[in-house]
PDB file of C-alpha atoms in Angstrom:
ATOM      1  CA  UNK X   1      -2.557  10.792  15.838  1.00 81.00           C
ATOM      2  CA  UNK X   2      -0.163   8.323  17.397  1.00 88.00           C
ATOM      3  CA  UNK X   3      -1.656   5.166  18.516  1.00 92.00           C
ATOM      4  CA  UNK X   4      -2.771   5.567  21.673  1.00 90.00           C
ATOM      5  CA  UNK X   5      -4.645   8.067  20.664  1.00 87.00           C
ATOM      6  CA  UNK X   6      -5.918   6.130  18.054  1.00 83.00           C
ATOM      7  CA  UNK X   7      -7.021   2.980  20.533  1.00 84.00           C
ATOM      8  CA  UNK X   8      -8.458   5.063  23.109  1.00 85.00           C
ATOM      9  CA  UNK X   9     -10.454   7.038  19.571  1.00 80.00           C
ATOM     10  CA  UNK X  10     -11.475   3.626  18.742  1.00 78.00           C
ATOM     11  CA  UNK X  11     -12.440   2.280  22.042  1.00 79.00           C
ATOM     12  CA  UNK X  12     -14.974   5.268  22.754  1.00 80.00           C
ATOM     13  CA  UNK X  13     -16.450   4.811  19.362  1.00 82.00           C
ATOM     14  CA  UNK X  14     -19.303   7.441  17.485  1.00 87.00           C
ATOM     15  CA  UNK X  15     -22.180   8.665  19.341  1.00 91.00           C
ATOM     16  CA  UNK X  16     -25.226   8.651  17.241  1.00 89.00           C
ATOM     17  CA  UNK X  17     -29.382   8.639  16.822  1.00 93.00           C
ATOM     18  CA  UNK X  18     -30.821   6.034  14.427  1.00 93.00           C
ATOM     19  CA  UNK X  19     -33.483   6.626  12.216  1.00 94.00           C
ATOM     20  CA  UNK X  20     -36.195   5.006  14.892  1.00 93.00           C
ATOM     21  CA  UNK X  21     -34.784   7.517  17.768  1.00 93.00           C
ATOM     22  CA  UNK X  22     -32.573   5.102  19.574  1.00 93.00           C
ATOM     23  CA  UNK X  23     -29.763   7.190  20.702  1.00 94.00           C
ATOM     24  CA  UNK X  24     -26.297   4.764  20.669  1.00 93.00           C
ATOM     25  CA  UNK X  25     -22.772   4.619  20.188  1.00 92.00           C
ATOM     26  CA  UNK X  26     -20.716   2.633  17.542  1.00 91.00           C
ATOM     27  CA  UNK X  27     -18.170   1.335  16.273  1.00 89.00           C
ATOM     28  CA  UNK X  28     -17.312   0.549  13.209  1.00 84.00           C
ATOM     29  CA  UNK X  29     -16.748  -3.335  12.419  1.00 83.00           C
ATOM     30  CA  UNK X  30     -16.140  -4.214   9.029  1.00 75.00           C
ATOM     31  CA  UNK X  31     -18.236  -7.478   7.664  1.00 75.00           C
ATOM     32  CA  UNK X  32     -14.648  -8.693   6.326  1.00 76.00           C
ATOM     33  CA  UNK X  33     -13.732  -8.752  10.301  1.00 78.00           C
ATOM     34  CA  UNK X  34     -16.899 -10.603  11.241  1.00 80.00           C
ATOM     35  CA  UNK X  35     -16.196 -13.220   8.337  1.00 77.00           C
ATOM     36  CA  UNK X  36     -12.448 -13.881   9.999  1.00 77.00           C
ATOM     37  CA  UNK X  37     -13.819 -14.170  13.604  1.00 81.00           C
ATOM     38  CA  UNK X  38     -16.520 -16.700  12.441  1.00 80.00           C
ATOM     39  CA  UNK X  39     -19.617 -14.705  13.249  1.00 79.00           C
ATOM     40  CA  UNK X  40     -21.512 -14.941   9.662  1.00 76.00           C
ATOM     41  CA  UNK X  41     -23.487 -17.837   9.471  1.00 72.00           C
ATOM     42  CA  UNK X  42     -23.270 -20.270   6.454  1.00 74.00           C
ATOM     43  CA  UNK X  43     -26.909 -19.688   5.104  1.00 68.00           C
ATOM     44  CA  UNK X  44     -26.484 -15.959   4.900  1.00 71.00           C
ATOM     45  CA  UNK X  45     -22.975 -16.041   3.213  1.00 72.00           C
ATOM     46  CA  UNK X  46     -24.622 -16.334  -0.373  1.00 71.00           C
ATOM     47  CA  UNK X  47     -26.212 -12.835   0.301  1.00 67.00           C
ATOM     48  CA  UNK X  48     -22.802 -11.407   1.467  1.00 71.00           C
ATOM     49  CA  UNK X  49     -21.396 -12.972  -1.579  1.00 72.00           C
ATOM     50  CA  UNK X  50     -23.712 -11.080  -3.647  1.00 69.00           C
ATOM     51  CA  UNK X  51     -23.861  -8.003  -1.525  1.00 65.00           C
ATOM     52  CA  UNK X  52     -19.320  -7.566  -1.523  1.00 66.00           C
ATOM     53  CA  UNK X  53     -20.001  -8.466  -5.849  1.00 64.00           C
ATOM     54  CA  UNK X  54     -22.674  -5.306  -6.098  1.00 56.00           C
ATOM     55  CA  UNK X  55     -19.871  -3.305  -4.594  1.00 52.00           C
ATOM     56  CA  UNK X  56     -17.047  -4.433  -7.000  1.00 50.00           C
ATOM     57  CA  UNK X  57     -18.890  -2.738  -9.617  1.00 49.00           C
ATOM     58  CA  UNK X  58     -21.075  -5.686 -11.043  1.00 46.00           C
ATOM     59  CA  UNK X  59     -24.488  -6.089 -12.803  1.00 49.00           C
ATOM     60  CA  UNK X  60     -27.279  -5.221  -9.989  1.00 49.00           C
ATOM     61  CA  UNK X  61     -29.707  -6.164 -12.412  1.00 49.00           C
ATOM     62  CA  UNK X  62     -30.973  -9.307 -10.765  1.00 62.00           C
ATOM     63  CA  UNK X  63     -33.285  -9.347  -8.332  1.00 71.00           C
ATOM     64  CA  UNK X  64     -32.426 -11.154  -5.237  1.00 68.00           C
ATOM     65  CA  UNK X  65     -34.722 -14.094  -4.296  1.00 76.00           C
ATOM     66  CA  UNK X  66     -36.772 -13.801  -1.052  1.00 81.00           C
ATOM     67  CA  UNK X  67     -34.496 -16.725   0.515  1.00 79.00           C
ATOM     68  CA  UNK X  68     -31.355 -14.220  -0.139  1.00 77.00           C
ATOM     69  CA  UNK X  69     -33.241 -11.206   0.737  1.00 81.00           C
ATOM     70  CA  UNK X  70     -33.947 -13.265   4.035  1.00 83.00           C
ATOM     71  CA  UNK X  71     -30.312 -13.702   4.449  1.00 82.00           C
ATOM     72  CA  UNK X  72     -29.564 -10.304   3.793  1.00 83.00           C
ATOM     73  CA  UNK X  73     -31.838  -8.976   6.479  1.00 87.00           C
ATOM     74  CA  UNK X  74     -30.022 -11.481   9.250  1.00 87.00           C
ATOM     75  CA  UNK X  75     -26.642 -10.468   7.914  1.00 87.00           C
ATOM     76  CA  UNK X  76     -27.737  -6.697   8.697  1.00 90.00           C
ATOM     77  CA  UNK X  77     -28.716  -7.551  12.102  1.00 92.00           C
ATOM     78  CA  UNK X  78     -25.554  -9.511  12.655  1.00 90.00           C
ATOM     79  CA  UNK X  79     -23.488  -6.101  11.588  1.00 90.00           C
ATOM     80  CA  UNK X  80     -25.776  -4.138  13.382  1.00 93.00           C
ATOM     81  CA  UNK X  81     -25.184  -5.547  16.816  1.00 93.00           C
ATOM     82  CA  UNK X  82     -21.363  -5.860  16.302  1.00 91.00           C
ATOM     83  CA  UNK X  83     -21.257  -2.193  15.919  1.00 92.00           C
ATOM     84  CA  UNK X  84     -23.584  -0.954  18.723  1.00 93.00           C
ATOM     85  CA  UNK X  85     -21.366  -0.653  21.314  1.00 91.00           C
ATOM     86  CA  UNK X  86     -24.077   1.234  23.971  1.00 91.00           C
ATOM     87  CA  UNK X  87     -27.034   0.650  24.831  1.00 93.00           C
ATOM     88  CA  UNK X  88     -25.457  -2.821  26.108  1.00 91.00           C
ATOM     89  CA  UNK X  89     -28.205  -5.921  25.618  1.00 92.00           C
ATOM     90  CA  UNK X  90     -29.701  -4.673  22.645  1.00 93.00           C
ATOM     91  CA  UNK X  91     -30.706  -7.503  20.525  1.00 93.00           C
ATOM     92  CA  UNK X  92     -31.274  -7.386  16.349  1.00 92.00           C
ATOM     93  CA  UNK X  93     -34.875  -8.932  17.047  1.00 94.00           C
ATOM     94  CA  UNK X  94     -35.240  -5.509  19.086  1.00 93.00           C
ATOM     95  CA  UNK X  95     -34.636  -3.331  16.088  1.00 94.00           C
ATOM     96  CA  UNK X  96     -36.762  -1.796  13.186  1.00 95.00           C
ATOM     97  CA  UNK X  97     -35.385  -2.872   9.663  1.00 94.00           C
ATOM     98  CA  UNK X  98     -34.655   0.673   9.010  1.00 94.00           C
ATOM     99  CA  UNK X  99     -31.881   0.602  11.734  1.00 94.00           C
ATOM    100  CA  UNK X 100     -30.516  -2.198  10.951  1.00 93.00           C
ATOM    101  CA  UNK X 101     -29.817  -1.206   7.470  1.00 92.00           C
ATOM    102  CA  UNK X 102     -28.698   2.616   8.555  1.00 92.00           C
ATOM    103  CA  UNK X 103     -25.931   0.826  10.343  1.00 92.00           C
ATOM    104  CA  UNK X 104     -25.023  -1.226   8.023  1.00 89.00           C
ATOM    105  CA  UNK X 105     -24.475   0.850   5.461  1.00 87.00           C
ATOM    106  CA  UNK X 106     -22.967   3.025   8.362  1.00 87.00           C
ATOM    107  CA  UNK X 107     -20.206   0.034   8.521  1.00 86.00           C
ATOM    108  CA  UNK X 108     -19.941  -0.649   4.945  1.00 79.00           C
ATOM    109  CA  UNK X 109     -19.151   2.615   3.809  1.00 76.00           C
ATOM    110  CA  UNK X 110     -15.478   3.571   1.774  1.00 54.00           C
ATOM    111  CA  UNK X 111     -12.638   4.166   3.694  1.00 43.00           C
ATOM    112  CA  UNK X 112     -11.875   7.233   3.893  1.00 41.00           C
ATOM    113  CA  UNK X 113      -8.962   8.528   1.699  1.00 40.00           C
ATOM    114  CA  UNK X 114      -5.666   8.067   3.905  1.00 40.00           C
ATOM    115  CA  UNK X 115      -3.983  11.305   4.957  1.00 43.00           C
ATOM    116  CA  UNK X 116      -0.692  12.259   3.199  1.00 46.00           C
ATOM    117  CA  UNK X 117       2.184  10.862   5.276  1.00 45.00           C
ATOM    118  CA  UNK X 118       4.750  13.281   5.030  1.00 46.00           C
ATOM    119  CA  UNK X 119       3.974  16.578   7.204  1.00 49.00           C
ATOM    120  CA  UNK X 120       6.002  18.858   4.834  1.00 52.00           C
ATOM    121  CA  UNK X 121       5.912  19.965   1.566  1.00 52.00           C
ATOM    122  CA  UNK X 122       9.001  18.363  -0.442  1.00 53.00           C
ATOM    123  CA  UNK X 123      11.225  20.964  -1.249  1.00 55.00           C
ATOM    124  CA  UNK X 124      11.770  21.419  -5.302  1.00 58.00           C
ATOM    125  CA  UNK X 125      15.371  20.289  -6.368  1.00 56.00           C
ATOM    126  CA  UNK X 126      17.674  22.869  -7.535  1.00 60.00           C
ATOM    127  CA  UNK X 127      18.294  22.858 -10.750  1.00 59.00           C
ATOM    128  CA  UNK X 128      21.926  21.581 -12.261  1.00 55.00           C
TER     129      UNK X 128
END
């Protein structure tokens, strides 16, 4: 894919249904991206904090308190609405819990493994 192909892949984004019905398109936006452009606010960071530790392989023993369970929830809306692309003027007060979540796990996810680089098979040297 060269990378106009890859902008214009980009631009159009992922159709998709979420779990309420809603039909929508997205695009994935990383919470690291939201973070740099200044869109997470200061009371939810703690639960971001916590969330980005759960995923670096620490304890997920504790439970989280209802103030950082709060935070959690706006931080999901927050990723939610930077990733719906269409229906344009949809709001995070507008939807269910369970969609907010579905897309933010949606956004969260791995990458996904790069693709080799080279095209070709090396060829095996010769031996001496």
């Amino acid at each position: 894919m060269n990378l106009e192909e890859w902008r214009a892949a980009r631009a159009a984004g992922e159709p998709g249904t979420l779990p309420s019905g809603l039909m929508v398109v997205l695009q994935k936006v990383h919470i690291m991206d939201l973070v740099q452009q200044g869109k997470i606010p200061q009371q939810v960071q703690p639960a971001l904090e916590r969330q980005l530790g759960h995923s670096n392989n620490k304890s997920q023993s504790q439970q989280m308190t209802t103030d950082e369970l709060a935070a959690y929830y706006e931080l999901t809306g927050i990723v939610a609405i930077a990733c719906i692309r269409e229906p344009q003027g949809l709001t995070a007060e507008e939807l269910p819990a369970e969609d907010k979540i579905a897309v933010y796990q949606w956004a969260m996810e791995g990458a996904q493994k790069l693709q080799p680089f080279r095209r070709q098979e090396k060829k095996l040297m010769e031996s001496a």
